[in-house]
PDB file of C-alpha atoms (C1' of nucleotides) in Angstrom:
ATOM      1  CA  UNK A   1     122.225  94.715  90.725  1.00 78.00           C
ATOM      2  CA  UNK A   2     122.683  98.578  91.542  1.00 82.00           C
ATOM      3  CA  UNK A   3     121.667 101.015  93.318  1.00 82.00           C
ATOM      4  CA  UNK A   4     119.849 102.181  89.717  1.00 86.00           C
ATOM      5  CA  UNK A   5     118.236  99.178  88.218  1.00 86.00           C
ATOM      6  CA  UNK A   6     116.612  98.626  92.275  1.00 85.00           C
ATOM      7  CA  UNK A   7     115.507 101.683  92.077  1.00 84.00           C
ATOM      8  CA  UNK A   8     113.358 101.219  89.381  1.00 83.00           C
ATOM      9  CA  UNK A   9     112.660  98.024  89.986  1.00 85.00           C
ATOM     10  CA  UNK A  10     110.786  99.521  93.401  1.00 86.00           C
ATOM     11  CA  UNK A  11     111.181  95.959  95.139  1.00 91.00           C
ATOM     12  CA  UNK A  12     109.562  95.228  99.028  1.00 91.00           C
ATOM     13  CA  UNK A  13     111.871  95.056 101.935  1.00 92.00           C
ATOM     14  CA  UNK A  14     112.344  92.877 104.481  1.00 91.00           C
ATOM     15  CA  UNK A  15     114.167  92.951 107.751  1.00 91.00           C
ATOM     16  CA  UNK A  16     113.393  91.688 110.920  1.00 88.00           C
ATOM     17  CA  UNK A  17     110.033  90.093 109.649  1.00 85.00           C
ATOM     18  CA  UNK A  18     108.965  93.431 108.831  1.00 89.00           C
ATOM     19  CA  UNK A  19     107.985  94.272 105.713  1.00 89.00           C
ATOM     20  CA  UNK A  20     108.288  97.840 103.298  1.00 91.00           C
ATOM     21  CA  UNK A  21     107.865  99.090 100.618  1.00 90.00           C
ATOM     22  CA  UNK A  22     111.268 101.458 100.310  1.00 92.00           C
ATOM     23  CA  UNK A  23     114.352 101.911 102.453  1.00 94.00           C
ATOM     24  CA  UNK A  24     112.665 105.032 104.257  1.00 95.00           C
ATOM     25  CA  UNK A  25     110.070 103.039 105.611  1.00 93.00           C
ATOM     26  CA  UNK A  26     112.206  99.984 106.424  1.00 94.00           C
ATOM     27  CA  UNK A  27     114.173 102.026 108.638  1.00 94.00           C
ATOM     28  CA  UNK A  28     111.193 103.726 109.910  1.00 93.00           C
ATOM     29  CA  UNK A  29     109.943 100.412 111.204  1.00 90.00           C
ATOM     30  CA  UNK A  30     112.992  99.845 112.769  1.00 91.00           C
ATOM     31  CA  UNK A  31     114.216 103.511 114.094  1.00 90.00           C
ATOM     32  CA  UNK A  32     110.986 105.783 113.677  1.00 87.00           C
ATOM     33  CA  UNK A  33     108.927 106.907 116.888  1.00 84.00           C
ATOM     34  CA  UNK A  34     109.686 109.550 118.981  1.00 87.00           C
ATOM     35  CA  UNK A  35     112.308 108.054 121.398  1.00 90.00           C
ATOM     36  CA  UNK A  36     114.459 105.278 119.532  1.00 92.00           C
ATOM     37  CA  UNK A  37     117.156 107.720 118.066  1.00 93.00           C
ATOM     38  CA  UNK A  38     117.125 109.319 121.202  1.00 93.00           C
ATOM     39  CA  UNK A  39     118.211 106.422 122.917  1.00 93.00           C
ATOM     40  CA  UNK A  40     120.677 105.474 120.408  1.00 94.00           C
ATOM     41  CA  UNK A  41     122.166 108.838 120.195  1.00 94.00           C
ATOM     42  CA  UNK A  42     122.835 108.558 124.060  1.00 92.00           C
ATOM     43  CA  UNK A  43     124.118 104.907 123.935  1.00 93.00           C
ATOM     44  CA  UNK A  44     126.874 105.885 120.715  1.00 94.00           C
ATOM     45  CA  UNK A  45     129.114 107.686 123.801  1.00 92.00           C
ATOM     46  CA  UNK A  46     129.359 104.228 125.576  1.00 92.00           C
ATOM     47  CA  UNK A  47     127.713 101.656 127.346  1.00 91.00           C
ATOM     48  CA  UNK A  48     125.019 102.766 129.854  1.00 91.00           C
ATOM     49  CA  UNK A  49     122.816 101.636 132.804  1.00 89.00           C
ATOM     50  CA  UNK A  50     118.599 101.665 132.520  1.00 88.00           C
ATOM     51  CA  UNK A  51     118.873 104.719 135.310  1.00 87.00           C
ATOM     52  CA  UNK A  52     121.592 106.669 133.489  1.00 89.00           C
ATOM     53  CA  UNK A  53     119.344 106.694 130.059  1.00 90.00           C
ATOM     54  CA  UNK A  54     116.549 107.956 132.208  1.00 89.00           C
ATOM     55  CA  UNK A  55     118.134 110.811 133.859  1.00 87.00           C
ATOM     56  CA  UNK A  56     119.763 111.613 130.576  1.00 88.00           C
ATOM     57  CA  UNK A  57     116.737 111.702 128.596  1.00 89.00           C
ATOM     58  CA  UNK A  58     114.708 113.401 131.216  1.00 85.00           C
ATOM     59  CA  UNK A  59     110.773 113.619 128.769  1.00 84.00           C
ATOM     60  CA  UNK A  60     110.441 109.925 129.014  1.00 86.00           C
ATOM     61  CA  UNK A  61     108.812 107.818 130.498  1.00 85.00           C
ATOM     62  CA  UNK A  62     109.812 104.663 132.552  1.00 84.00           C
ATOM     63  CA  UNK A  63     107.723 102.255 130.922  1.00 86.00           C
ATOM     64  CA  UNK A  64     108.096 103.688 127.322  1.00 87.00           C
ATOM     65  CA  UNK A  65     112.436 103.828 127.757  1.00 88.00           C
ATOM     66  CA  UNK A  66     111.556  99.764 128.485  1.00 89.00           C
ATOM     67  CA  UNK A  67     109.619  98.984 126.058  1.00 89.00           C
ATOM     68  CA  UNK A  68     112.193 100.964 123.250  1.00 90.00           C
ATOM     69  CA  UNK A  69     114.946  99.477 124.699  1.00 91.00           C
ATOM     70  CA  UNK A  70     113.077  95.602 124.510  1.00 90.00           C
ATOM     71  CA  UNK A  71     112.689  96.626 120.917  1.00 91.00           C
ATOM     72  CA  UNK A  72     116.066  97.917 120.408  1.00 92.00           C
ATOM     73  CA  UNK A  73     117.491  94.871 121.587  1.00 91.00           C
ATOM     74  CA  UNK A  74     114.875  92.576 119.756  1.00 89.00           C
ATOM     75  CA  UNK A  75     115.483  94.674 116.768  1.00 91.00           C
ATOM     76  CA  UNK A  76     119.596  93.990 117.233  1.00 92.00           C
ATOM     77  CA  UNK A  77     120.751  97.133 118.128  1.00 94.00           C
ATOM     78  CA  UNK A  78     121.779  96.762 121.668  1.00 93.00           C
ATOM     79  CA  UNK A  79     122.675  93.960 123.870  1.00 92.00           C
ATOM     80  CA  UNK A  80     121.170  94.070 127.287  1.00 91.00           C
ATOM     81  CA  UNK A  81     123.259  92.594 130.108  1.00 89.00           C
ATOM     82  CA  UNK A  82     122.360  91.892 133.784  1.00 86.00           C
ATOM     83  CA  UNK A  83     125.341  91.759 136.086  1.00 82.00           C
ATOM     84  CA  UNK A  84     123.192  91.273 139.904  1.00 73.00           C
ATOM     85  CA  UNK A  85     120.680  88.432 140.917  1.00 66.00           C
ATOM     86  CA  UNK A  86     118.868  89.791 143.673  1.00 67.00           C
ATOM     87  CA  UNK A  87     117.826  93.873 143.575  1.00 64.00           C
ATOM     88  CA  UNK A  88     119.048  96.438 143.390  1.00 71.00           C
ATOM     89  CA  UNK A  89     119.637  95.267 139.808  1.00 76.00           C
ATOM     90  CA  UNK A  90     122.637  96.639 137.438  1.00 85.00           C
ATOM     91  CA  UNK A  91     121.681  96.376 133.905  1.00 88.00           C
ATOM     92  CA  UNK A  92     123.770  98.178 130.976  1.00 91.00           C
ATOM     93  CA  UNK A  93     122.556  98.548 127.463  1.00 92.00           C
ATOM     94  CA  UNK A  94     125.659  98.758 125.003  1.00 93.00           C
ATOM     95  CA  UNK A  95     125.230  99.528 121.351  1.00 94.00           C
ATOM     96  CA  UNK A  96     125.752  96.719 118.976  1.00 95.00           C
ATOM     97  CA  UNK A  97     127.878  97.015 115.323  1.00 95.00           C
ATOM     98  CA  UNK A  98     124.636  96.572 113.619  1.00 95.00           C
ATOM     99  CA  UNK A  99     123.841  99.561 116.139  1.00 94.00           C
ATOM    100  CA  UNK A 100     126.193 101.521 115.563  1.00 96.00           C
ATOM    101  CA  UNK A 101     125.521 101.635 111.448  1.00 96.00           C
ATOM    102  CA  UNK A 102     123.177 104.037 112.719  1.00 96.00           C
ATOM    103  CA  UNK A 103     125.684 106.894 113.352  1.00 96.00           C
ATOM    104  CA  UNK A 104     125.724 108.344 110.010  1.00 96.00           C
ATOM    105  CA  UNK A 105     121.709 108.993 110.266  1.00 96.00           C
ATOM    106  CA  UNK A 106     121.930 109.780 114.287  1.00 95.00           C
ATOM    107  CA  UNK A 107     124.291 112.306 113.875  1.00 95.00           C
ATOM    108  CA  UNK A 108     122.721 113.991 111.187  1.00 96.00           C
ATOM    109  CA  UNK A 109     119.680 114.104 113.146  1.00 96.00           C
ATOM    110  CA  UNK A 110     121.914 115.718 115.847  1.00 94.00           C
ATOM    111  CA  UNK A 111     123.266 118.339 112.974  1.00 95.00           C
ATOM    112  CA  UNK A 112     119.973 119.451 112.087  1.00 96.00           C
ATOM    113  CA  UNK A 113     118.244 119.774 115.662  1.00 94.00           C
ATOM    114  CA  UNK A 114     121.090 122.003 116.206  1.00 93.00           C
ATOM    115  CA  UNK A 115     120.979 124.263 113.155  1.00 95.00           C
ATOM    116  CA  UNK A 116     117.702 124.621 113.539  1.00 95.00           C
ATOM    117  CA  UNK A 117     117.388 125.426 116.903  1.00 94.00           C
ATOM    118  CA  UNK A 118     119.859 128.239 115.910  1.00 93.00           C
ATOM    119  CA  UNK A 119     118.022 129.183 112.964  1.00 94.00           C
ATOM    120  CA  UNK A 120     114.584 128.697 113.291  1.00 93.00           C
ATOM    121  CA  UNK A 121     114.290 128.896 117.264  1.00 93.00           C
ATOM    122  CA  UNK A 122     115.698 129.410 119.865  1.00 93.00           C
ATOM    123  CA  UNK A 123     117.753 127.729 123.036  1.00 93.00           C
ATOM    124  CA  UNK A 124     116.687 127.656 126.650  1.00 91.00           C
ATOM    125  CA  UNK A 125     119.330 128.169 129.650  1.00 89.00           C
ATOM    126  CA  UNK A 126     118.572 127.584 132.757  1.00 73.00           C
ATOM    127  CA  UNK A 127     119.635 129.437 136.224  1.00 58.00           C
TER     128      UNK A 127
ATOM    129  CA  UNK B   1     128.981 130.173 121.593  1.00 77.00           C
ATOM    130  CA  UNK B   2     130.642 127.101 120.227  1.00 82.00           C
ATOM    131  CA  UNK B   3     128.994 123.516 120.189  1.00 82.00           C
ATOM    132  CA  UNK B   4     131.341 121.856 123.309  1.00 87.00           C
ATOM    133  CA  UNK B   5     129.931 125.019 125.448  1.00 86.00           C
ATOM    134  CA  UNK B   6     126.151 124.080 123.719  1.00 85.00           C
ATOM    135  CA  UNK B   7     126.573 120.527 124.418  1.00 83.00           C
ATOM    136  CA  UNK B   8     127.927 121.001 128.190  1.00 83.00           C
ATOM    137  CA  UNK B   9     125.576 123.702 129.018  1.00 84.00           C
ATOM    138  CA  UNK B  10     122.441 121.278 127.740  1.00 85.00           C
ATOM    139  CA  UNK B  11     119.945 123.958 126.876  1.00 91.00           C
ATOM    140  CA  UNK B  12     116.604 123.157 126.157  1.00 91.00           C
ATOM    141  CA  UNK B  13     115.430 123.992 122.447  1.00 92.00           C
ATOM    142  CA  UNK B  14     112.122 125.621 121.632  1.00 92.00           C
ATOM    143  CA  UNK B  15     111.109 124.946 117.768  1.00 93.00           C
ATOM    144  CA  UNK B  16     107.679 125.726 116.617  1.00 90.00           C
ATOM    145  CA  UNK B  17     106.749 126.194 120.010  1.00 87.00           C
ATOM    146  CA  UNK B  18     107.703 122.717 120.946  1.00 90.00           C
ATOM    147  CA  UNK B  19     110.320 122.479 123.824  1.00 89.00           C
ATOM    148  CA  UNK B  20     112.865 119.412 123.852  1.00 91.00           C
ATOM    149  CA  UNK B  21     115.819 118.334 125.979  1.00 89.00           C
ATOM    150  CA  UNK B  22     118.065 118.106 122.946  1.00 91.00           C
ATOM    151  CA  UNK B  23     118.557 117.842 119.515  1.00 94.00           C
ATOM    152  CA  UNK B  24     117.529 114.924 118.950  1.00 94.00           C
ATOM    153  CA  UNK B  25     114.459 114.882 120.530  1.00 93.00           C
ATOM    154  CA  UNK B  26     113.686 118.560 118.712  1.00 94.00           C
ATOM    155  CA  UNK B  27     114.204 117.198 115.595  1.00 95.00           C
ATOM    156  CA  UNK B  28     111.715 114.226 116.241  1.00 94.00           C
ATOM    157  CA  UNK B  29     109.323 115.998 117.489  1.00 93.00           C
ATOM    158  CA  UNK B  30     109.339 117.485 113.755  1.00 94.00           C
ATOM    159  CA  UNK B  31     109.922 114.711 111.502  1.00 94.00           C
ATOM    160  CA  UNK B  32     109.581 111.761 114.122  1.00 91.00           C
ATOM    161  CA  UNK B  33     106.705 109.481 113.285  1.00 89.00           C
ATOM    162  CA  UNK B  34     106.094 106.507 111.109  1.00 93.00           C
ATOM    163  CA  UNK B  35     105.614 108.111 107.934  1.00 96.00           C
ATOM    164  CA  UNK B  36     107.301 112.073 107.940  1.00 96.00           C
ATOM    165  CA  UNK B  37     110.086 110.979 106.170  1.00 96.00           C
ATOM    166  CA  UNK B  38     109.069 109.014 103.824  1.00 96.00           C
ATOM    167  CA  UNK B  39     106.794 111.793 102.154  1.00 97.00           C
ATOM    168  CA  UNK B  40     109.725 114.455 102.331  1.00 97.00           C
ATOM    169  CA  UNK B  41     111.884 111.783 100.551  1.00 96.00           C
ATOM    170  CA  UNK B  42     109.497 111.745  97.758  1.00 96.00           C
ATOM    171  CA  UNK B  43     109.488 115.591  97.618  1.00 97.00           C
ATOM    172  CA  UNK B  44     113.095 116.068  97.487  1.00 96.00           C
ATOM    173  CA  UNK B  45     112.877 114.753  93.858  1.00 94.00           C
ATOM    174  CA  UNK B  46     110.370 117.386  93.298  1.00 95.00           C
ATOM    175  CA  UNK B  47     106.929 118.893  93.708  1.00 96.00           C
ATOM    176  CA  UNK B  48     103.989 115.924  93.513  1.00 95.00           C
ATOM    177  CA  UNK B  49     100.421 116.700  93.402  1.00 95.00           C
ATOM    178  CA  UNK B  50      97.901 114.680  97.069  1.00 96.00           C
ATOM    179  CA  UNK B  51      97.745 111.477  94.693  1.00 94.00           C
ATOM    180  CA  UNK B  52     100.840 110.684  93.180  1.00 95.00           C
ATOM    181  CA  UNK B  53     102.494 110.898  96.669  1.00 95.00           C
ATOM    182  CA  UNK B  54      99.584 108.490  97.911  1.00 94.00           C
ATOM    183  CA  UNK B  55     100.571 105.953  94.541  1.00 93.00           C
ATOM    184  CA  UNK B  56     104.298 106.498  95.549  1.00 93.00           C
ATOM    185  CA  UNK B  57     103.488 105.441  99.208  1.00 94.00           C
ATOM    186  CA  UNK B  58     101.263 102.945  99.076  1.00 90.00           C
ATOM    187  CA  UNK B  59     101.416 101.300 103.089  1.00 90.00           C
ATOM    188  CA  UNK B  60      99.802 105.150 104.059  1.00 94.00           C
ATOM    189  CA  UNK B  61      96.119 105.972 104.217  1.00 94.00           C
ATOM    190  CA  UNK B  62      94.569 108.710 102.823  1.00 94.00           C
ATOM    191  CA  UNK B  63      93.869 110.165 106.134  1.00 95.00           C
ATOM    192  CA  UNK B  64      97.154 109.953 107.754  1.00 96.00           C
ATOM    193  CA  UNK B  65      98.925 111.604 104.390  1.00 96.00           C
ATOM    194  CA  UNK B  66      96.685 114.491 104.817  1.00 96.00           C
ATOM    195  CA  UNK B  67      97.398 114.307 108.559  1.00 96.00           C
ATOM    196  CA  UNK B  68     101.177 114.746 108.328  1.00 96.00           C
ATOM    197  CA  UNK B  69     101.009 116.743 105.005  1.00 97.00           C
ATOM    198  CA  UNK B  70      99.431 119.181 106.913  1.00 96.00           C
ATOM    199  CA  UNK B  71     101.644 119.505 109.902  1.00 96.00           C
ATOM    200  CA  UNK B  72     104.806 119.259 107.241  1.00 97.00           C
ATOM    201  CA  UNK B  73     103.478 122.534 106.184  1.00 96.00           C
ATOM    202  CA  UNK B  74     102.653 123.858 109.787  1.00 94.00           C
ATOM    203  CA  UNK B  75     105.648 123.397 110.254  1.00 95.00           C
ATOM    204  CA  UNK B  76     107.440 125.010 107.837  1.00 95.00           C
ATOM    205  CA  UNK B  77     109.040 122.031 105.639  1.00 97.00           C
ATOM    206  CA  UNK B  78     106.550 121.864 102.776  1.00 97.00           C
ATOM    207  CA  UNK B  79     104.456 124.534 100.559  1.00 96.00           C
ATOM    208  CA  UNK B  80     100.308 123.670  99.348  1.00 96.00           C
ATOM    209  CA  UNK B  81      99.093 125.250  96.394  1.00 94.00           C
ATOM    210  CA  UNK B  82      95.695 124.173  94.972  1.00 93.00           C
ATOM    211  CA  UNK B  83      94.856 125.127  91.637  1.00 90.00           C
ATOM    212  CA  UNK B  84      91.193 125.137  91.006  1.00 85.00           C
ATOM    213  CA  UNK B  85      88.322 125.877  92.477  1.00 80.00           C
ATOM    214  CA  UNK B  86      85.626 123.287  92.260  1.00 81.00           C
ATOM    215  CA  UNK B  87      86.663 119.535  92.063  1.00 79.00           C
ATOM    216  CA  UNK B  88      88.261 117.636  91.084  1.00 83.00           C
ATOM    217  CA  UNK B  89      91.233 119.781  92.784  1.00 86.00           C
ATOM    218  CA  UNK B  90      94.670 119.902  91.868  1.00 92.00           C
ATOM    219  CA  UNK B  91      96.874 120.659  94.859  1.00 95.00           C
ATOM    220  CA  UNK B  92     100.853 120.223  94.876  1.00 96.00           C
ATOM    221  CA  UNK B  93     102.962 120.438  97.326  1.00 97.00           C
ATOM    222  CA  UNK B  94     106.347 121.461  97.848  1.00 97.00           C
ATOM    223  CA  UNK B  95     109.634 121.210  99.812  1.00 97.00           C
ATOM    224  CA  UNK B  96     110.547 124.607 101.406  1.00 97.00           C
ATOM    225  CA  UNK B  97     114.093 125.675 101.276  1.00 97.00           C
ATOM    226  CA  UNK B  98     114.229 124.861 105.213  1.00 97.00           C
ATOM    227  CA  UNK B  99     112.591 121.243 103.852  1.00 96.00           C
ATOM    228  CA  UNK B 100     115.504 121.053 101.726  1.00 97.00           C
ATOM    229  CA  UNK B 101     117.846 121.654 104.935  1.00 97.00           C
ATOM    230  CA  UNK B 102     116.563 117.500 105.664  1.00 97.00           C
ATOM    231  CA  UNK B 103     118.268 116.532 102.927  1.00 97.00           C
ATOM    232  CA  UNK B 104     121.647 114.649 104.618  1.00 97.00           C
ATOM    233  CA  UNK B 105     119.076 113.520 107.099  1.00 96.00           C
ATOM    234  CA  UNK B 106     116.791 111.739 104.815  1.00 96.00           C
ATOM    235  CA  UNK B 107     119.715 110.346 102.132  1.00 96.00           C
ATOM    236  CA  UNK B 108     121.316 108.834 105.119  1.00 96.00           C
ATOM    237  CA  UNK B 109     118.172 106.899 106.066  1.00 96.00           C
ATOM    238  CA  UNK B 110     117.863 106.205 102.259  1.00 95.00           C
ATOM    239  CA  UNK B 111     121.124 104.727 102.378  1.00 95.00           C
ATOM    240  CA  UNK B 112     121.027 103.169 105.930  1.00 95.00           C
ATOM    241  CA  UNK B 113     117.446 101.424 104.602  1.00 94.00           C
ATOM    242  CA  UNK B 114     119.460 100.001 101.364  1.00 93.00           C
ATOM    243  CA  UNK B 115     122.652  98.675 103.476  1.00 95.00           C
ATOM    244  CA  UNK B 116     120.150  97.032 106.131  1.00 94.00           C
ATOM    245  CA  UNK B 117     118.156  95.229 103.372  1.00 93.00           C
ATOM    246  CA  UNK B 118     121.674  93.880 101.828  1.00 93.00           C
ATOM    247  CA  UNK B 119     123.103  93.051 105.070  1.00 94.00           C
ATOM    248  CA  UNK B 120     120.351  91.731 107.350  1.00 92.00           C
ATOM    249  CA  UNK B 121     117.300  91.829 105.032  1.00 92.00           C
ATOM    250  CA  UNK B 122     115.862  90.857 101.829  1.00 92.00           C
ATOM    251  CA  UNK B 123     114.570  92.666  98.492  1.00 93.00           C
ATOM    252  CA  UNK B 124     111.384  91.246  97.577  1.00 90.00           C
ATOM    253  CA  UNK B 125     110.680  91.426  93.771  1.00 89.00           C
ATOM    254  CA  UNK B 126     107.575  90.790  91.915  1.00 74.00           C
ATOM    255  CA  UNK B 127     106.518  89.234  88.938  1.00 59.00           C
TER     256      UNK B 127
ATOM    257  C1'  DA C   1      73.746 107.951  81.670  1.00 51.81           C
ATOM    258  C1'  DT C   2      77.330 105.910  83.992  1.00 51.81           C
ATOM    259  C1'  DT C   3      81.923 105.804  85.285  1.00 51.81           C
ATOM    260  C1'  DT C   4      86.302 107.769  86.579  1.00 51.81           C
ATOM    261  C1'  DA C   5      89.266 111.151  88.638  1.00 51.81           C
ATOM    262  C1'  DT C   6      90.695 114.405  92.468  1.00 51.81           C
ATOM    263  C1'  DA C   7      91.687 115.794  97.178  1.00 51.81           C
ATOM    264  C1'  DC C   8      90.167 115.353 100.597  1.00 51.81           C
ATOM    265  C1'  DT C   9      86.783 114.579 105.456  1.00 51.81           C
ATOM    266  C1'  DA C  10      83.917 111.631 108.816  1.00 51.81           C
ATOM    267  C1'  DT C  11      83.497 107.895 111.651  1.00 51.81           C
ATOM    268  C1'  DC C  12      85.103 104.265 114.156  1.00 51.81           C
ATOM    269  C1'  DA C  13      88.726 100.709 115.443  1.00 51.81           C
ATOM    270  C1'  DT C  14      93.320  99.559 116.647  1.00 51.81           C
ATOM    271  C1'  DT C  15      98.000 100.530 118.077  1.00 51.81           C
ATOM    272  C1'  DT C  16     101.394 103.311 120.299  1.00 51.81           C
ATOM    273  C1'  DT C  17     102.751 106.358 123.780  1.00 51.81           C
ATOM    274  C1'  DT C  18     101.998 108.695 128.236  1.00 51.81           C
ATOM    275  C1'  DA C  19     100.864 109.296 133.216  1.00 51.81           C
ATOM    276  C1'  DT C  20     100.902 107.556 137.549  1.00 51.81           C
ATOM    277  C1'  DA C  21     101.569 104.360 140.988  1.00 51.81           C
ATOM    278  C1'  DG C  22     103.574 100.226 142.776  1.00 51.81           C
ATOM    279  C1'  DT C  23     107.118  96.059 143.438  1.00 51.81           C
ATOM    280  C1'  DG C  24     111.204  93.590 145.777  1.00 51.81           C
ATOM    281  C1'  DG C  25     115.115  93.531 148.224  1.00 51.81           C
ATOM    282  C1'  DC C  26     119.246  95.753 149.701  1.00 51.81           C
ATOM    283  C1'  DA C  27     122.092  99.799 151.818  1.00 51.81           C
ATOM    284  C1'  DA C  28     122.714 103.894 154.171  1.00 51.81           C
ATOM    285  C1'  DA C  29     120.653 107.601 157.112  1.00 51.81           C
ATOM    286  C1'  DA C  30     118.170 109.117 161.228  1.00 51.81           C
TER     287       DA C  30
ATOM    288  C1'  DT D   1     115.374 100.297 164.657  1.00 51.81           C
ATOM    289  C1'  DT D   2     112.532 102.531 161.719  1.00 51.81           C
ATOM    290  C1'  DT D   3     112.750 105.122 157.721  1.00 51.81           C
ATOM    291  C1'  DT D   4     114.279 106.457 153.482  1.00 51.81           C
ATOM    292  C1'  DG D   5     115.999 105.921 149.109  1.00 51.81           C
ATOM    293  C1'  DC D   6     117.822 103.167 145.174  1.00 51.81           C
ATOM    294  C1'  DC D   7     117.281 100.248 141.010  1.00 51.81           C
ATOM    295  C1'  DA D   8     115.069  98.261 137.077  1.00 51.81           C
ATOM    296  C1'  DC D   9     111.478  97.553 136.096  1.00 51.81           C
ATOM    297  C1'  DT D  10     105.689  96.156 135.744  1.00 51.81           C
ATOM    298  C1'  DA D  11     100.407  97.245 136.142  1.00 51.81           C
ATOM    299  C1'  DT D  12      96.718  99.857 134.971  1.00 51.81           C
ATOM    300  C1'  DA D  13      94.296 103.306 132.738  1.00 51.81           C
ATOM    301  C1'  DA D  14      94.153 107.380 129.731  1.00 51.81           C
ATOM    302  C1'  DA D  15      95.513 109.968 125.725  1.00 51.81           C
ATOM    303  C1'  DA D  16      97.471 110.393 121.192  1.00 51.81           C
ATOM    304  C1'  DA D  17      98.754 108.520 116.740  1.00 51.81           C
ATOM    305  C1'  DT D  18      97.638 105.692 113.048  1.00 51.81           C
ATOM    306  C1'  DG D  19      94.580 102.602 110.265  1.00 51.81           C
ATOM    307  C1'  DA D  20      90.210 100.951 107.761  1.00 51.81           C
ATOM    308  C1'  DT D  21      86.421 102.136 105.317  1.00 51.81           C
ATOM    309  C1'  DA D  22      83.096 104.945 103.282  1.00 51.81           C
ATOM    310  C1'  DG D  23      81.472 109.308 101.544  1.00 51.81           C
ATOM    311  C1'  DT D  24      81.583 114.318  99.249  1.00 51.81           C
ATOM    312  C1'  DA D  25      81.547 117.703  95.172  1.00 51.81           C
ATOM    313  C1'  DT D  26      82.290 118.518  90.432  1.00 51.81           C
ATOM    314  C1'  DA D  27      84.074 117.831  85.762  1.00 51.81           C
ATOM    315  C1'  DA D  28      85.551 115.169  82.050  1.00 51.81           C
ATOM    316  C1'  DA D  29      85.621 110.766  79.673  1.00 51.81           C
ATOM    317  C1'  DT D  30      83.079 106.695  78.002  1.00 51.81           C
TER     318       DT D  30
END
DNA sequence: ATTTATACTATCATTTTTATAGTGGCAAAA
DNA sequence: TTTTGCCACTATAAAAATGATAGTATAAAT
């Protein structure tokens, strides 16, 4: 079938057990909320460690990173992996190729947050 | 200055009087959200009137479209004009030329949501 | 006279995100 | 030796976003 005859034929869709009714809010459920492309923009330049994210993506919270990245990784776009037994822990969060599908979208987002901040408002440099 | 100065330099960006760490985070502070996009998608094919967006969409309530419809047009991405007077109304609303600047944005999600549903999903038709 | 249509708002419930503080065990600093 | 900090979280409670359901005013259609 293509891309026209689905089109009108408007059909649910399912991924991950979640279910849509178009492919905006499929990848909503999947991407949407205000942290997930963050992370995933960060984790496109290379494997990183929990702490790393957190000092690179300095509004959010602890508990909120966690719980994205569980979902992330639930959701199969990163692999967690634990390298120590006893604390202090190492853990590193790498995208996976399902992740990285994403670019197109994340670096579109990037695109726009920059024209507009040119255009429409304004950047802030600090001392 | 040119984006590897921007991007080394890490400015914060003020848009709508909303500060973020970077342009990612910007940009979903304006269009993040379960539902944003998916009501701009249906706009970029044209103007739509409250109620055929809420047919088009069916998973929203009426209460969260008018939520977001209203901050769409706070902030700049959509246009309300009503009509009539006394009810029924007939308001439509419409992308703004800086709405229109979402465009690769929004097909790539389009097209991300499509690829997902071939490759790790399902299409759901009914009878 | 009753029903239908429109674009909402009100109220309350549920879910998601945020804020803040705390954990365990190890290493380096004082 | 005591303290301090590091790391990757978790616990608890509060705030914000989203959802469910019902109701409003008026006109036109049945």
């Amino acid at each position: 079938m293509d891309r026209k005859e689905l089109f009108e034929k408007k059909p649910k869709i399912k991924i991950n057990d979640k279910i849509s009714w178009c492919p905006t809010s499929a990848a909503m459920e999947l991407i949407g909320g205000k942290w997930k492309s963050v992370i995933l923009t960060h984790l496109i330049s290379g494997t990183k460690r929990y702490n790393e994210l957190r000092k690179e993506i300095p509004g959010i919270t602890e508990r909120t990173l966690s719980l994205q990245l569980k979902q992330l990784e639930e959701d199969g776009f990163v692999v967690r992996k634990v390298f120590t037994k006893k604390p202090p822990l190492r853990v590193e969060y790498t995208l996976t190729e399902f992740g990285f599908t994403l670019s197109p979208i994340l670096n579109s987002i990037v695109e726009w947050g920059l024209m507009a901040a040119e255009t429409k408002g304004e950047f802030i440099f600090e001392e």
